[in-house]
Amino acid sequence: MTTKNQPLSDLEIASQAVMKPITEIAKAAGIPEDALEQYGRYKAKIDPLKITAHGEDAKVVLVTAISPTPAGEGKSTVTVGLADALHQLNKNVLVALREPSLGPVMGVKGGATGGGYAQVVPMEDINLHFTGDLHAITTANNALSAFIDNHIHQGNVLNIDPRRIIWKRVMDLNDRTLRKVVVGLGGPVQGMPREDGFDITVASEIMAVFCLATSIEDLRERLASIVIGYTFEREPVFVRNLQVEGALTLLLKDAFKPNLVQTLEGTPAIIHGGPFANIAHGCNSIMATQTARKLADIVVTEAGFGSDLGAEKFMNIKARKAGFKPSAVVIVATIRALKMHGGVAKTALVGENVEALLQGIENLAKHVETIRTFGVEPIIALNRFITDTEAELEAVLNWCQENHVRIARTNVWEEGGKGGLQLAEQVLAVLDEENNFSPLYEVTESIEEKVRTIVQKVYGGKDVQFTDQAKKQIAQIEKFGWDVLPICMAKTQYSLSDQPSLLGRPEGFTVTIREVIPKLGAGFLVCLTGDIMTMPGLPKQPAALRMDVDSDGHALGLF
Amino acid sequence: MTTKNQPLSDLEIASQAVMKPITEIAKAAGIPEDALEQYGRYKAKIDPLKITAHGEDAKVVLVTAISPTPAGEGKSTVTVGLADALHQLNKNVLVALREPSLGPVMGVKGGATGGGYAQVVPMEDINLHFTGDLHAITTANNALSAFIDNHIHQGNVLNIDPRRIIWKRVMDLNDRTLRKVVVGLGGPVQGMPREDGFDITVASEIMAVFCLATSIEDLRERLASIVIGYTFEREPVFVRNLQVEGALTLLLKDAFKPNLVQTLEGTPAIIHGGPFANIAHGCNSIMATQTARKLADIVVTEAGFGSDLGAEKFMNIKARKAGFKPSAVVIVATIRALKMHGGVAKTALVGENVEALLQGIENLAKHVETIRTFGVEPIIALNRFITDTEAELEAVLNWCQENHVRIARTNVWEEGGKGGLQLAEQVLAVLDEENNFSPLYEVTESIEEKVRTIVQKVYGGKDVQFTDQAKKQIAQIEKFGWDVLPICMAKTQYSLSDQPSLLGRPEGFTVTIREVIPKLGAGFLVCLTGDIMTMPGLPKQPAALRMDVDSDGHALGLF
């Protein structure tokens, strides 16, 4: 993502930024002083109970992307750059983002706060412990595990079957060795032996609960509703049966307040909650979005991966729960990534290749169709890259004209908000138009119908099939009356299908649902397709190897 | 610990307190504005690099106790009350305490910030996530585990023997089921299977490193020196061989800054680091103590459990490393606890029993002797309890007179600093006297000699014996040249001996050292006696069951 010789790294750019005190950012955003809890000079928590709406709630602009490729699309960067551009146009704008997970930061990514001149800062704080929200979620998740195992050890009054506990422990790290473990070894005083495993924290149901709860009371109620496993009689065991929802709520109460930071250009940014979009619903918290909506006129936010994952769940799960309509959707694409969808290897992306580009653009076409299916008009953000050629650019622009799709070129990595002004103008135009948003299905439809709708209307697939195990699980879910919930698909992000290698726009495929897992706290049913990794591993040379602290106490080696 | 009908709970007292903004506390303590990083209104981190000494470094007053009993002695309460009393006497005083661990808070204790009118506040924040220090330590510890397992999985260039990894994972929870686990199950892509276990975070060597490091550079160097295990050739493997000391330092850099809070009476309090005193060295961080010493004239601090554990390590490990002399030592005792040492059951403590008291006072006598052995003059703080009778009080006072020991009665739980004025006057008198402090042994002595000195001079035992395993370990430690380090005894807190049931003042006993474990990062050798629990379990009815959040977002059920 560099356009000059020896350009500055993201960390260098972020470190050189002159940040405004967070009290100043808060004041400009209309946050009253008594609602602000400072965490150092440049971070703060906002008490949502002390925020009063400034008028009509803000319109929501969602930033999504084509199916991601190793070429990189720069979705967070465009999200930040668009907000900065709107800020430059004197709009009352707030950007709402997810919190990075330490696992990927220490593993591969090194950082997840935008890039170049379109970043949120303080970059090193946000990428490390930030205000401790993920640690609070980790702690609540693992405290629940400890309460479950202690309950069994102390006599097991609830008759929990240790073989049927579905609640797993978590860590906010990439640690493959913890995926499958046996706990409780060492004899009778060390607890009951059983199989267990660790997910990464962002895959915890508590992260989903945290992001979908609309108040502290709703948070407690959702925590109480989590199913942790089944009894020997196969009856569900809820957190409320263990009577620990109060303690879990207590562990989360401070984390539950949204965090305020700023972009490099001083646009206020709320960063709060961060579930993955392949295994969870992939959006920042409802508390963050709704707090931002009370304060601003326009809220720019993003959802994880491509529109088949993050945006679909943003529409069908988050917007439905929170009760708002997304007013515009930006789809981020790059010519490089589209060429990969057209069959070009990552190592061969430098040369001009209009043919591959036009083939790969079919992936973009499907994402455009999907957003229109929701009744919202998309705008393509074509994120500039130094290797783009004029012929390639023209091919994309022509395609957009032929298909009556709005497009804007962005250059926010290099130029910040200035590089997003064209996109901002297009977004503002769409915000003035009528909006016919509605979710794609009713929650009262059968599980099979709901999944089929997603597969056909969002993925462009032919049909869906369910394994015997999934069918058994559906029967059980229906028996318990848990089927009246939205679906959270767990699918590979790389393909519109459930086969990671099928790039571009696959057609005629059937998606296989291996398992259906009720998440009654989050309030959705997870449908697993293929092997979805819920605990990543570290690469041979983790990003951590280059990290350090300089003599002034500043971070080194974050990207 | 109640003295009236329906008295307020600690949480109620703490919640009703009118706290001063932390900026005001900082200003009064002489902390420059640019050294302060606020965490909400009532907590802050202090950047030690921005603190300049106000003159001579403060004198250090250590608060320790008799061997703890279930009756409760109130050591933290007296520590806070003494600081408040000195504050009332217009002394420039700071109190330095350990951070509570969430495990005991959720398990039994419910809170660990003093009690009654001698507390540090905000009580609920300090007892929950506080400023995230323990989470940072947990994360650094477990990131190291992930790096170790990833190294083995990715080819094991260092030839680490998975059976000889001594680095364990941690959680800041009481979770017996994690004591002994098998990780890496599930086939070749899920890492190398091996035995592992989880300790509670406060038992992590990183906690000890964190508390004994004197600068960020020293922190990195100590982290690099940690031995994580041995190769197939039985050679030690250090963190520096994995090249992750930079990443671990980065994860700890913010946590490493001491935390500023206040007592109920507005005395500035620094709370930072919190290793257990039975399995680790049991004192707050050197950074905290030394920062406090730069700011104040008197620093009141405590060490865990009785003087045989926390104070011994404070003297022989912490004071030696940090290079200061404790100027006075307070030994906290209660008549109730002394009667338990005299053989009275907890249920029979209400009635007067001078005979048992005089027998139990032998425990106190040994602690007095021990402190004098270090060349420091002790002051007994007899912490008042409603059931104390005049005859019992007189018996203690007579004993003190006969044995020429200073004593002061304290009533800080009920009266705050006012209840500690008598103690404060006694402490001030001792601070004016000459001080002949020295550690009890030289680190250059042999391991056996150093341990024998502690057993004989501190525990009052006859001798020490080493198991065959310990002897083998000592031989190996000497071979590697690691023996020139102080000793960190891991011993039961309930008895001066290594037998928890031997209360009072046992004599003629021999202590058995089962294992000797090098902690080269911390810079000490842990000698394990008996079975020392490094991961507590939860009781049948954990404190968590009564915890909740009220409608204003405040904690319920912390004690």
XYZ file of N, CA and C in Angstrom, chain A residues 92-233:
426
model
N -21.716 17.290 10.131
C -21.632 16.805 11.510
C -21.557 15.275 11.444
N -20.340 14.769 11.361
C -20.133 13.343 11.062
C -19.357 12.656 12.181
N -19.675 11.397 12.412
C -18.940 10.534 13.337
C -18.644 9.227 12.621
N -17.479 8.658 12.891
C -17.169 7.341 12.320
C -17.214 6.317 13.447
N -17.848 5.175 13.185
C -17.972 4.108 14.186
C -17.286 2.851 13.651
N -16.323 2.347 14.423
C -15.503 1.227 13.952
C -15.437 0.121 15.003
N -14.926 -1.035 14.549
C -14.705 -2.145 15.479
C -13.359 -2.000 16.187
N -13.251 -2.640 17.348
C -11.978 -2.660 18.069
C -11.117 -3.792 17.518
N -9.830 -3.535 17.307
C -8.953 -4.619 16.839
C -8.776 -5.688 17.916
N -8.570 -6.915 17.469
C -8.233 -8.026 18.360
C -6.719 -8.146 18.432
N -6.188 -8.394 19.633
C -4.736 -8.529 19.800
C -4.166 -9.721 19.038
N -4.995 -10.760 18.845
C -4.506 -11.954 18.159
C -3.912 -11.638 16.802
N -4.720 -11.100 15.887
C -4.179 -10.729 14.577
C -3.091 -9.663 14.651
N -3.180 -8.727 15.598
C -2.149 -7.688 15.709
C -0.786 -8.333 15.985
N -0.742 -9.281 16.936
C 0.517 -9.955 17.265
C 0.884 -10.996 16.211
N -0.118 -11.433 15.452
C 0.122 -12.516 14.497
C 0.592 -12.020 13.153
N -0.346 -11.451 12.371
C -0.032 -11.100 11.000
C -0.172 -9.612 10.744
N -1.308 -9.044 11.161
C -1.667 -7.707 10.710
C -0.766 -6.619 11.270
N -0.407 -6.743 12.559
C 0.386 -5.694 13.172
C -0.424 -4.474 13.556
N -1.634 -4.326 13.045
C -2.455 -3.152 13.358
C -3.722 -3.168 12.530
N -4.770 -2.480 12.982
C -6.060 -2.528 12.284
C -6.841 -1.252 12.531
N -6.231 -0.139 12.176
C -6.865 1.148 12.473
C -6.840 2.051 11.247
N -7.024 1.465 10.054
C -6.899 2.227 8.823
C -5.443 2.304 8.423
N -5.139 3.162 7.434
C -3.765 3.229 6.995
C -3.424 4.563 6.364
N -2.131 4.817 6.233
C -1.655 6.042 5.602
C -2.181 7.259 6.325
N -2.804 8.174 5.564
C -3.332 9.403 6.155
C -4.819 9.287 6.485
N -5.334 8.063 6.461
C -6.709 7.819 6.875
C -6.683 6.779 7.997
N -6.327 7.254 9.189
C -6.203 6.374 10.342
C -6.942 6.965 11.539
N -7.303 6.079 12.464
C -7.740 6.540 13.770
C -6.556 6.449 14.725
N -6.480 7.406 15.626
C -5.355 7.486 16.562
C -5.891 7.720 17.974
N -5.134 7.383 19.036
C -3.749 6.908 19.052
C -3.648 5.458 18.595
N -2.970 5.284 17.462
C -2.887 4.005 16.785
C -2.345 2.902 17.686
N -1.272 3.179 18.431
C -0.675 2.086 19.206
C -1.556 1.676 20.378
N -2.236 2.624 20.979
C -3.145 2.273 22.082
C -4.299 1.425 21.573
N -4.925 1.879 20.471
C -6.105 1.180 19.949
C -5.734 -0.252 19.574
N -4.532 -0.443 19.022
C -4.111 -1.777 18.595
C -3.625 -2.657 19.741
N -3.330 -2.057 20.884
C -2.874 -2.896 21.999
C -4.046 -3.107 22.961
N -3.974 -2.634 24.184
C -5.058 -2.950 25.131
C -6.233 -1.986 25.046
N -6.039 -0.834 24.390
C -7.058 0.204 24.256
C -7.647 0.526 25.636
N -8.960 0.463 25.803
C -9.531 0.748 27.127
C -9.921 -0.546 27.854
N -9.398 -1.685 27.368
C -9.589 -2.932 28.102
C -10.880 -3.683 27.807
N -11.637 -3.255 26.790
C -12.927 -3.906 26.528
C -12.764 -5.393 26.218
N -11.803 -5.730 25.351
C -11.657 -7.133 24.985
C -11.200 -7.966 26.176
N -10.392 -7.365 27.044
C -9.983 -8.090 28.251
C -11.191 -8.351 29.158
N -12.097 -7.379 29.235
C -13.295 -7.571 30.067
C -14.150 -8.706 29.487
N -14.256 -8.745 28.178
C -15.049 -9.808 27.534
C -14.377 -11.167 27.745
N -13.062 -11.221 27.566
C -12.316 -12.457 27.832
C -12.567 -12.931 29.261
N -12.475 -12.000 30.194
C -12.639 -12.349 31.610
C -14.043 -12.854 31.895
N -15.065 -12.167 31.362
C -16.444 -12.600 31.591
C -16.661 -13.992 30.997
N -16.144 -14.208 29.788
C -16.291 -15.518 29.138
C -15.666 -16.618 29.981
N -14.444 -16.375 30.448
C -13.726 -17.427 31.172
C -14.208 -17.568 32.612
N -14.750 -16.488 33.174
C -15.376 -16.601 34.496
C -16.578 -17.534 34.379
N -17.353 -17.389 33.306
C -18.497 -18.285 33.108
C -18.041 -19.745 33.022
N -16.961 -19.995 32.291
C -16.418 -21.364 32.234
C -16.049 -21.860 33.628
N -15.406 -20.998 34.404
C -15.007 -21.398 35.761
C -16.235 -21.687 36.620
N -17.310 -20.876 36.453
C -18.537 -21.112 37.221
C -19.178 -22.449 36.818
N -19.160 -22.754 35.526
C -19.731 -24.023 35.054
C -18.961 -25.199 35.664
N -17.630 -25.167 35.509
C -16.834 -26.295 36.006
C -16.901 -26.398 37.528
N -16.992 -25.247 38.188
C -17.120 -25.276 39.647
C -18.469 -25.875 40.064
N -19.501 -25.527 39.317
C -20.825 -26.076 39.620
C -20.797 -27.609 39.543
N -20.178 -28.119 38.503
C -20.095 -29.577 38.344
C -19.270 -30.187 39.477
N -18.131 -29.550 39.769
C -17.232 -30.058 40.814
C -17.897 -30.063 42.187
N -18.760 -29.066 42.435
C -19.347 -28.902 43.777
C -20.660 -29.671 43.933
N -20.904 -30.665 43.082
C -22.088 -31.492 43.286
C -23.030 -31.535 42.101
N -22.897 -30.598 41.165
C -23.646 -30.628 39.906
C -25.164 -30.739 40.115
N -25.707 -29.857 40.919
C -27.146 -29.839 41.200
C -27.959 -29.730 39.911
N -27.443 -28.994 38.937
C -28.186 -28.814 37.677
C -28.079 -30.029 36.760
N -27.238 -30.997 37.148
C -27.098 -32.224 36.363
C -26.541 -31.966 34.954
N -25.593 -31.037 34.867
C -24.969 -30.699 33.578
C -24.131 -31.877 33.082
N -24.312 -32.251 31.830
C -23.529 -33.325 31.221
C -22.193 -32.737 30.739
N -21.079 -33.143 31.361
C -19.784 -32.545 30.978
C -19.442 -32.785 29.502
N -20.074 -33.783 28.897
C -19.819 -34.058 27.479
C -20.622 -33.140 26.575
N -21.601 -32.442 27.138
C -22.488 -31.606 26.328
C -22.406 -30.127 26.701
N -21.258 -29.721 27.228
C -21.049 -28.291 27.476
C -20.632 -27.660 26.151
N -21.360 -26.653 25.701
C -20.998 -26.015 24.427
C -20.275 -24.690 24.656
N -20.201 -24.242 25.899
C -19.503 -23.000 26.205
C -18.008 -23.247 26.233
N -17.251 -22.537 25.399
C -15.807 -22.710 25.363
C -15.097 -21.537 26.039
N -13.861 -21.780 26.418
C -13.043 -20.694 26.952
C -12.477 -19.865 25.790
N -11.949 -18.677 26.082
C -11.387 -17.831 25.025
C -10.078 -17.166 25.453
N -9.326 -16.741 24.455
C -8.173 -15.857 24.652
C -8.121 -14.885 23.500
N -7.673 -13.665 23.777
C -7.539 -12.681 22.704
C -6.143 -12.788 22.093
N -5.831 -13.993 21.658
C -4.530 -14.292 21.062
C -4.742 -15.310 19.952
N -3.806 -15.366 19.019
C -3.788 -16.456 18.039
C -3.011 -17.606 18.665
N -3.699 -18.694 18.984
C -3.021 -19.771 19.706
C -3.648 -21.114 19.344
N -3.145 -21.700 18.263
C -3.738 -22.947 17.752
C -3.672 -24.085 18.756
N -2.668 -24.048 19.630
C -2.467 -25.154 20.571
C -3.608 -25.260 21.578
N -4.400 -24.183 21.698
C -5.515 -24.204 22.640
C -6.838 -24.612 21.988
N -6.812 -24.913 20.681
C -8.078 -25.218 20.009
C -8.807 -26.401 20.633
N -8.058 -27.453 20.894
C -8.648 -28.640 21.507
C -7.799 -29.027 22.707
N -8.423 -29.023 23.878
C -7.692 -29.333 25.103
C -8.535 -30.264 25.959
N -7.876 -30.891 26.927
C -8.603 -31.608 27.975
C -8.299 -30.890 29.282
N -9.337 -30.532 30.012
C -9.169 -29.817 31.284
C -9.582 -30.730 32.435
N -9.282 -30.308 33.656
C -9.751 -31.038 34.837
C -8.966 -32.291 35.147
N -7.743 -32.402 34.615
C -6.925 -33.578 34.908
C -6.307 -33.468 36.302
N -5.763 -34.578 36.801
C -5.019 -34.524 38.058
C -5.738 -35.080 39.269
N -6.907 -35.681 39.063
C -7.579 -36.301 40.219
C -8.757 -35.504 40.729
N -9.477 -36.090 41.697
C -10.771 -35.538 42.127
C -10.742 -34.103 42.645
N -9.639 -33.627 43.221
C -9.668 -32.260 43.757
C -9.409 -31.209 42.674
N -9.124 -31.646 41.455
C -8.809 -30.683 40.391
C -9.961 -30.528 39.410
N -11.176 -30.873 39.816
C -12.316 -30.697 38.930
C -12.580 -31.916 38.072
N -13.638 -31.826 37.275
C -14.094 -32.942 36.443
C -13.382 -32.902 35.091
N -12.688 -33.980 34.706
C -12.036 -33.969 33.388
C -13.074 -33.892 32.274
N -12.777 -33.132 31.256
C -13.660 -33.074 30.091
C -12.917 -32.447 28.920
N -13.461 -32.650 27.717
C -12.911 -31.990 26.539
C -13.350 -30.543 26.538
N -12.490 -29.657 26.106
C -12.823 -28.243 26.008
C -11.979 -27.659 24.875
N -12.114 -26.379 24.647
C -11.316 -25.719 23.626
C -11.387 -24.231 23.837
N -10.435 -23.530 23.238
C -10.415 -22.063 23.328
C -10.694 -21.477 21.951
N -11.609 -20.501 21.896
C -11.787 -19.668 20.712
C -11.037 -18.358 20.936
N -10.875 -17.592 19.874
C -10.377 -16.226 20.058
C -11.539 -15.386 20.596
N -11.215 -14.408 21.434
C -12.242 -13.636 22.158
C -13.323 -13.069 21.242
N -12.931 -12.590 20.080
C -13.918 -11.987 19.177
C -14.944 -12.998 18.699
N -14.689 -14.295 18.909
C -15.661 -15.330 18.534
C -16.567 -15.709 19.705
N -16.337 -15.116 20.858
C -17.168 -15.433 22.029
C -18.596 -14.941 21.824
N -19.568 -15.718 22.294
C -20.945 -15.227 22.235
C -21.083 -13.945 23.063
N -20.243 -13.809 24.092
C -20.321 -12.581 24.899
C -19.954 -11.361 24.056
N -19.022 -11.509 23.101
C -18.723 -10.398 22.192
C -19.966 -10.041 21.377
N -20.680 -11.046 20.884
C -21.894 -10.785 20.100
C -22.971 -10.140 20.969
N -23.136 -10.660 22.175
C -24.102 -10.101 23.128
C -23.779 -8.629 23.394
N -22.513 -8.386 23.658
C -21.988 -7.043 23.945
C -22.301 -6.084 22.798
N -22.198 -6.585 21.584
C -22.376 -5.720 20.410
C -23.838 -5.548 20.033
N -24.717 -6.432 20.483
C -26.131 -6.337 20.092
C -27.027 -5.840 21.221
N -26.503 -5.732 22.423
C -27.330 -5.255 23.547
C -27.595 -3.761 23.392
N -28.805 -3.357 23.768
C -29.198 -1.961 23.586
C -29.212 -1.174 24.899
N -28.967 -1.837 26.008
C -28.889 -1.169 27.317
C -28.238 -2.146 28.278
N -27.891 -1.670 29.471
C -27.257 -2.555 30.453
C -28.257 -3.628 30.911
N -29.540 -3.286 30.952
C -30.568 -4.265 31.330
C -30.685 -5.333 30.235
N -30.657 -4.887 28.982
C -30.703 -5.826 27.862
C -29.462 -6.725 27.872
N -28.311 -6.120 28.231
C -27.069 -6.899 28.328
C -27.243 -8.020 29.352
N -27.765 -7.693 30.535
C -27.931 -8.704 31.572
C -28.901 -9.802 31.111
N -30.001 -9.381 30.486
C -31.008 -10.330 30.035
C -30.427 -11.275 28.973
N -29.639 -10.712 28.058
C -29.017 -11.541 27.019
C -27.996 -12.512 27.617
N -27.212 -12.018 28.571
C -26.235 -12.903 29.220
C -26.964 -14.054 29.915
N -28.075 -13.731 30.586
C -28.848 -14.761 31.290
C -29.384 -15.810 30.329
N -29.622 -15.415 29.070
C -30.252 -16.305 28.085
C -29.275 -17.214 27.349
N -27.985 -17.033 27.593
C -26.991 -17.879 26.913
C -27.169 -19.333 27.344
N -27.158 -20.233 26.361
C -27.182 -21.673 26.639
C -25.737 -22.147 26.759
N -25.385 -22.728 27.901
C -23.986 -23.152 28.093
C -23.796 -24.637 27.808
N -24.904 -25.368 27.729
C -24.800 -26.800 27.460
C -26.110 -27.478 27.786
N -26.050 -28.787 27.994
C -27.272 -29.564 28.200
C -27.089 -30.507 29.385
N -28.208 -30.866 29.993
C -28.164 -31.803 31.110
C -28.051 -33.233 30.568
N -27.894 -34.189 31.470
C -27.888 -35.593 31.063
C -29.220 -35.966 30.421
N -30.303 -35.215 30.751
C -31.609 -35.445 30.117
C -31.759 -34.629 28.843
